[in-house]
PDB file of C-alpha atoms in Angstrom:
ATOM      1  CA  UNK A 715      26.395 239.471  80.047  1.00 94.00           C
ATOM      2  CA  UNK A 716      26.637 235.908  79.682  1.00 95.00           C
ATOM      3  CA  UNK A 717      27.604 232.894  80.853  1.00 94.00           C
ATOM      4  CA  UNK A 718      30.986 231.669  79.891  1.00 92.00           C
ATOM      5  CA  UNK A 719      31.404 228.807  77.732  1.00 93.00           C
ATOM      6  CA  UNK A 720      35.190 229.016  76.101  1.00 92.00           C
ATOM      7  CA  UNK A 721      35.151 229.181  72.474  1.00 95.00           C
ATOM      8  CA  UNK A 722      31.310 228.965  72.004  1.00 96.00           C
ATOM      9  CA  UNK A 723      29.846 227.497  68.849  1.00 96.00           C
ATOM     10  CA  UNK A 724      26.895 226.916  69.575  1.00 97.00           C
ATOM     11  CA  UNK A 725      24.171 230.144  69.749  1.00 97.00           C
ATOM     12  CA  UNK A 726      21.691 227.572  71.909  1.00 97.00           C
ATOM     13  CA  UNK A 727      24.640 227.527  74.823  1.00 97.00           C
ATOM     14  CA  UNK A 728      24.157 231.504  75.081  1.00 98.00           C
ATOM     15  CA  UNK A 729      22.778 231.649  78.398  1.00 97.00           C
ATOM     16  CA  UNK A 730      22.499 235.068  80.490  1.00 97.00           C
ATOM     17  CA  UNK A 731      24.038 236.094  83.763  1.00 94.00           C
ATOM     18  CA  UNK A 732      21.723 236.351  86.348  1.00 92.00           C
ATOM     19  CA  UNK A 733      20.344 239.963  86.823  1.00 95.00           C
ATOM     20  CA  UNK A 734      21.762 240.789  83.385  1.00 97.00           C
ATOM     21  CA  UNK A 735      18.346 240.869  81.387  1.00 97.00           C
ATOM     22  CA  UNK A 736      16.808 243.331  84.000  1.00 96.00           C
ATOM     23  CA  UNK A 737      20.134 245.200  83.998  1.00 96.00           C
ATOM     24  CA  UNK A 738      19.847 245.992  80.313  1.00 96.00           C
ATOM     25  CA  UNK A 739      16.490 246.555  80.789  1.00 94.00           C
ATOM     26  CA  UNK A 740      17.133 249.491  83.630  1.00 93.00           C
ATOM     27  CA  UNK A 741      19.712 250.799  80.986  1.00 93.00           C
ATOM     28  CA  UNK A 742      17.379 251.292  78.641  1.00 93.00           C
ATOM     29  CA  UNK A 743      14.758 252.675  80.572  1.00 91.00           C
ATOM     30  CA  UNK A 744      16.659 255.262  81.394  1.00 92.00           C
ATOM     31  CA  UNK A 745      17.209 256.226  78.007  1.00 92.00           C
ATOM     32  CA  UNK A 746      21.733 254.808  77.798  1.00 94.00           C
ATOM     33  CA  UNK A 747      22.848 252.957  75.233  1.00 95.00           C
ATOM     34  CA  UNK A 748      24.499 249.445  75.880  1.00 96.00           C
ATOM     35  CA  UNK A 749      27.550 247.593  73.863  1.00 97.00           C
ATOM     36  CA  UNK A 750      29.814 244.767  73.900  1.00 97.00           C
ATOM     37  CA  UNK A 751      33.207 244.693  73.711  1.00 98.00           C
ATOM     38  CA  UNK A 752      34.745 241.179  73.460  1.00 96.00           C
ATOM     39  CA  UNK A 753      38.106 239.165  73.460  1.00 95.00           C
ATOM     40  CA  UNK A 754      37.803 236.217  71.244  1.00 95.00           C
ATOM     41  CA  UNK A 755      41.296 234.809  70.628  1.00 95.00           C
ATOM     42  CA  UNK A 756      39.606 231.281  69.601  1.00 94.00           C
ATOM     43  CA  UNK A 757      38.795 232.889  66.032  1.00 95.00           C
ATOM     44  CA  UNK A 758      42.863 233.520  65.743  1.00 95.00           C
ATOM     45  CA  UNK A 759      43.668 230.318  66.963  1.00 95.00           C
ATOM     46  CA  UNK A 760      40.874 228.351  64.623  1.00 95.00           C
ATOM     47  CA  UNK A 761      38.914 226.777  67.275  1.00 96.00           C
ATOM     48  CA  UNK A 762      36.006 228.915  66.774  1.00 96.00           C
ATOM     49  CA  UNK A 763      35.171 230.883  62.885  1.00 96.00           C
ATOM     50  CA  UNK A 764      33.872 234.115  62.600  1.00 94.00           C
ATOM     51  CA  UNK A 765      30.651 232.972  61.575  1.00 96.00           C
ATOM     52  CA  UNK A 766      30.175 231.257  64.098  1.00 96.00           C
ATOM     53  CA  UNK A 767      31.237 233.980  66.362  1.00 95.00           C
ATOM     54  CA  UNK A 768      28.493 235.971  64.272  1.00 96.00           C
ATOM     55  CA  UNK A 769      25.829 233.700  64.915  1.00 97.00           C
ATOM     56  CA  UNK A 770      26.833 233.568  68.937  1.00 97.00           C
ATOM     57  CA  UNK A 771      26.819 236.925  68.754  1.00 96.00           C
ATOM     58  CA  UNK A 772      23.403 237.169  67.023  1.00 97.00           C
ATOM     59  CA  UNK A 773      21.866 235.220  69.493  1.00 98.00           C
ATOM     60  CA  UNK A 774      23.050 237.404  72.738  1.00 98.00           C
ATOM     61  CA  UNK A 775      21.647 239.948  70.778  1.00 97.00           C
ATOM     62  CA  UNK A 776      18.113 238.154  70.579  1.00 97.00           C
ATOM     63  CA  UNK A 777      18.160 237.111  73.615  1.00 97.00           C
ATOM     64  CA  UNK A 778      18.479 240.923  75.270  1.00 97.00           C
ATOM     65  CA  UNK A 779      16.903 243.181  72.354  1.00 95.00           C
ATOM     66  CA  UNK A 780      19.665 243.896  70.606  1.00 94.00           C
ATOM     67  CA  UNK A 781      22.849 246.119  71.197  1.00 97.00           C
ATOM     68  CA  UNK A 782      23.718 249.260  70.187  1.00 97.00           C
ATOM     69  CA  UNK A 783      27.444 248.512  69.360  1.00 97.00           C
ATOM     70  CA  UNK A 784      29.148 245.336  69.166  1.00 97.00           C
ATOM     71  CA  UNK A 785      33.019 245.542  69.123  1.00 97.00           C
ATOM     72  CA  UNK A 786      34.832 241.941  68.839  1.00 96.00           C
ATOM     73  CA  UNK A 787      38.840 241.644  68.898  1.00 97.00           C
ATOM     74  CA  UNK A 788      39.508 238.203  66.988  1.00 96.00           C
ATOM     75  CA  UNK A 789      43.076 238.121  67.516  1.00 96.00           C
ATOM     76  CA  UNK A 790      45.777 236.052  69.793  1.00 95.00           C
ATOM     77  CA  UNK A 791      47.426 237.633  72.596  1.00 94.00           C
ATOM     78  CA  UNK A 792      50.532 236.943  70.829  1.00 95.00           C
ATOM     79  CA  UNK A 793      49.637 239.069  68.487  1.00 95.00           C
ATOM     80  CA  UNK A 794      50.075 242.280  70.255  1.00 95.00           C
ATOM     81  CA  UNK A 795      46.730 243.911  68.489  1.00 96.00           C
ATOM     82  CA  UNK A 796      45.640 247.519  69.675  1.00 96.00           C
ATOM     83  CA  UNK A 797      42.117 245.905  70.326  1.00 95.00           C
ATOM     84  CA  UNK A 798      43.004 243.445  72.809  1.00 96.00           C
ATOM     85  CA  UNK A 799      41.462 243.822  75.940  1.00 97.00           C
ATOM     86  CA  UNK A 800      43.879 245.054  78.228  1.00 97.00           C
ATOM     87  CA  UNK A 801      44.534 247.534  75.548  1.00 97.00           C
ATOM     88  CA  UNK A 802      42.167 250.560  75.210  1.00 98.00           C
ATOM     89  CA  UNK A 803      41.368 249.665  71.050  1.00 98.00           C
ATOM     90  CA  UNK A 804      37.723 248.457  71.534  1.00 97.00           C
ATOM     91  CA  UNK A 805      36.600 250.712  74.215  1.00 98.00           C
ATOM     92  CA  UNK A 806      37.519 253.715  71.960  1.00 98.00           C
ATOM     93  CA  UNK A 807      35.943 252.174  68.891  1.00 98.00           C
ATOM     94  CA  UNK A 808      32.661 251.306  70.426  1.00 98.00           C
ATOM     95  CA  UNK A 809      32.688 255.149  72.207  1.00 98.00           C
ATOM     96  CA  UNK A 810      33.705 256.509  68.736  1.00 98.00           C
ATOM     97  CA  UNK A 811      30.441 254.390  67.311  1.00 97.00           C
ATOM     98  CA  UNK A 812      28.250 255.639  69.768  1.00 97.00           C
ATOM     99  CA  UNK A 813      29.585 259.242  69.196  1.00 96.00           C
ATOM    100  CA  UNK A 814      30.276 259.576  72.969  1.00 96.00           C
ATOM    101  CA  UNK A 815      33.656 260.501  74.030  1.00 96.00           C
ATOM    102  CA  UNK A 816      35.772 257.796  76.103  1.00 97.00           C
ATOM    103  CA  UNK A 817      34.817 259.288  79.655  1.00 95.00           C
ATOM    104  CA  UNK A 818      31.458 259.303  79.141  1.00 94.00           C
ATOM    105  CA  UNK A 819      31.291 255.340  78.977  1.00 96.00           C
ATOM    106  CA  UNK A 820      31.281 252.838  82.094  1.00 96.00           C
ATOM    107  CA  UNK A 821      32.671 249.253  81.233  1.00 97.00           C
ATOM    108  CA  UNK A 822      31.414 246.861  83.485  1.00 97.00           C
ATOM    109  CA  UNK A 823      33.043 244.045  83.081  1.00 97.00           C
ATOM    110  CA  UNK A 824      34.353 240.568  85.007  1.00 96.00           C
ATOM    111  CA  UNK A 825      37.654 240.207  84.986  1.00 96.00           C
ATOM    112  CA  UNK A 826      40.933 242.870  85.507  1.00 97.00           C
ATOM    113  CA  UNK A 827      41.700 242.936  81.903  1.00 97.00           C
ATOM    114  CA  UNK A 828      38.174 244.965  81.543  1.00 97.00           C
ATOM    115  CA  UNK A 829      39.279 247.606  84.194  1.00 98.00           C
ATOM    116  CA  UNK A 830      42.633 247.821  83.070  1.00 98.00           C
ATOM    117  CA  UNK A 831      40.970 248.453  79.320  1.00 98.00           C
ATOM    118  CA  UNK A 832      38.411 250.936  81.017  1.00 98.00           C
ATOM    119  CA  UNK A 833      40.900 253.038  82.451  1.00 98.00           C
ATOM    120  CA  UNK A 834      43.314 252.966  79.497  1.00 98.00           C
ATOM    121  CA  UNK A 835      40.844 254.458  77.810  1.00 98.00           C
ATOM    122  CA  UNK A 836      39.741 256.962  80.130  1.00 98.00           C
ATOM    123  CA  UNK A 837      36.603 255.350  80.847  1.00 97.00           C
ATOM    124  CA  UNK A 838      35.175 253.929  84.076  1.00 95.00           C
ATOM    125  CA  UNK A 839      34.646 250.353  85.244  1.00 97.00           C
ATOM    126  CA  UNK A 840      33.086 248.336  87.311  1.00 97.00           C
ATOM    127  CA  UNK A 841      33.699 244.691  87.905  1.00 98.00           C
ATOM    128  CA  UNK A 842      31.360 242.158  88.778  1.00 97.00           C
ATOM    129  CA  UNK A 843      33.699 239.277  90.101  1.00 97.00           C
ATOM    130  CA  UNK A 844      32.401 235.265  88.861  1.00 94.00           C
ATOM    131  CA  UNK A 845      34.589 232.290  89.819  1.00 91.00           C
ATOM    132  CA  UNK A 846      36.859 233.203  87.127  1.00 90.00           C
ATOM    133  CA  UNK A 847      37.986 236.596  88.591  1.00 96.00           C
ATOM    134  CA  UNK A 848      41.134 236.328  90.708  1.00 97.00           C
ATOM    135  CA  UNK A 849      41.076 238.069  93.896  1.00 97.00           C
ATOM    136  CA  UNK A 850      43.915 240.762  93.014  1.00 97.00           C
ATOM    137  CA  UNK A 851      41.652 241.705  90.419  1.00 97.00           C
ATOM    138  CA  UNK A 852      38.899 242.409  92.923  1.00 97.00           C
ATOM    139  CA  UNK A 853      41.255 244.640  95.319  1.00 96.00           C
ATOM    140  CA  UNK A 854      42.771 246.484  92.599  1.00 95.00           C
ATOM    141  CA  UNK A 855      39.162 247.811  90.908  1.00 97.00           C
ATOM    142  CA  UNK A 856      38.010 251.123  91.413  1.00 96.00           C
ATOM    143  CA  UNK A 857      34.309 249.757  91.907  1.00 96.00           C
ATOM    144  CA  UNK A 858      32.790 246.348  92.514  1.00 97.00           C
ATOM    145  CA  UNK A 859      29.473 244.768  92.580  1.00 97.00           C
ATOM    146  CA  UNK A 860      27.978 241.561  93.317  1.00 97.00           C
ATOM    147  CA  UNK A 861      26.132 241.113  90.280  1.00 96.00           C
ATOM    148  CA  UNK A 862      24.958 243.098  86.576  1.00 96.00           C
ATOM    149  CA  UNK A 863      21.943 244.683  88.139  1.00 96.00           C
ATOM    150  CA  UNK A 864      23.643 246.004  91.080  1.00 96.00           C
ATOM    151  CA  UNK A 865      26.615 247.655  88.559  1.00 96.00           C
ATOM    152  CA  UNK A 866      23.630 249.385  87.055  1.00 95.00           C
ATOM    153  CA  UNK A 867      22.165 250.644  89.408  1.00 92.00           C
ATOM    154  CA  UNK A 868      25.615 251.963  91.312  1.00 92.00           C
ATOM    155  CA  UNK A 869      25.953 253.768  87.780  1.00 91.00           C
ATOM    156  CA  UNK A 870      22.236 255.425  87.278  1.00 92.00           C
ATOM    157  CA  UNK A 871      22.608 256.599  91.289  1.00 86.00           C
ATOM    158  CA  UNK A 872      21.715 259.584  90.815  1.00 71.00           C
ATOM    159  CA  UNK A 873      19.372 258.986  87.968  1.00 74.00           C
ATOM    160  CA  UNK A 874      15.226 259.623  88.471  1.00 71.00           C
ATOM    161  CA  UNK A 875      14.989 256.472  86.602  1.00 74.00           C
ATOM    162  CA  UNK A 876      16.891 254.168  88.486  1.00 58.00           C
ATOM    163  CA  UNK A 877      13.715 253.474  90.793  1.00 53.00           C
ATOM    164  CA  UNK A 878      12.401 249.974  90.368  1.00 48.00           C
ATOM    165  CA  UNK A 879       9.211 249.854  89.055  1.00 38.00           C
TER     166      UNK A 879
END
């Protein structure tokens, strides 16, 4: 949804993918709800605090509306969390928030660890690759699109309200 800056302090850095503002927007035109679910081992490791994971947070939210769910795993890889991204935790607890069951909820997501999650869940995924996505990770995904807008609108296909307006 946004542009990656590693441990982010600093709500004024929040700056949005391209096509990801319309993207949400086409989402909610058509009625879906929209989360994030997010890694964020610098919390664990004390380069970034929760509050000021909070107020990053707060800000993606101004900047696109608002969320419906937000689900945020602060822990280390090391410390083998259910949570973690590859691991189905937040996937299930955002669907359980939303009161939809897992295979009613798309992940779209940038890097393998977000399909891998996806499907551990029994969700789907797509991945829109950046520069940070390694090419294994492209092969290996079920679906891929070139950017946030084009994810959404390979998942409202067959939606009335997909049309561009």
């Amino acid at each position: 949804m946004v542009v990656d800056v590693p441990y982010n302090t600093d709500p004024g850095r929040v700056e949005p993918m391209p096509t990801a503002i319309p993207a949400v927007r086409l989402l909610r035109k058509c009625g879906l709800l929209a989360g994030i679910v997010t890694n964020q081992s610098g919390v664990a490791r004390g380069l970034i605090s929760h509050e000021d994971s909070d107020r990053v947070n707060r800000r993606v939210d101004e900047i696109f509306g608002g969320f419906d769910v937000w689900c945020v795993c602060p822990h280390a890889p090391e410390e083998h969390c259910s949570c973690r991204k590859p691991k189905p935790g937040l996937i299930l607890r955002a669907a359980d928030r939303l009161g939809l069951s897992p295979a009613q909820v798309v992940v779209i997501g940038d890097i393998g660890s977000d399909v891998d999650a996806a499907t551990a869940a029994g969700a789907r995924s797509i991945l829109v690759p950046t520069p940070h996505t390694r090419f294994g990770e492209i092969l290996g995904a079920p679906v891929v699109a070139p950017d946030l807008f084009a994810a959404v609108d390979e998942l409202l296909a067959d939606l009335p309200c997909r049309r561009r307006t």
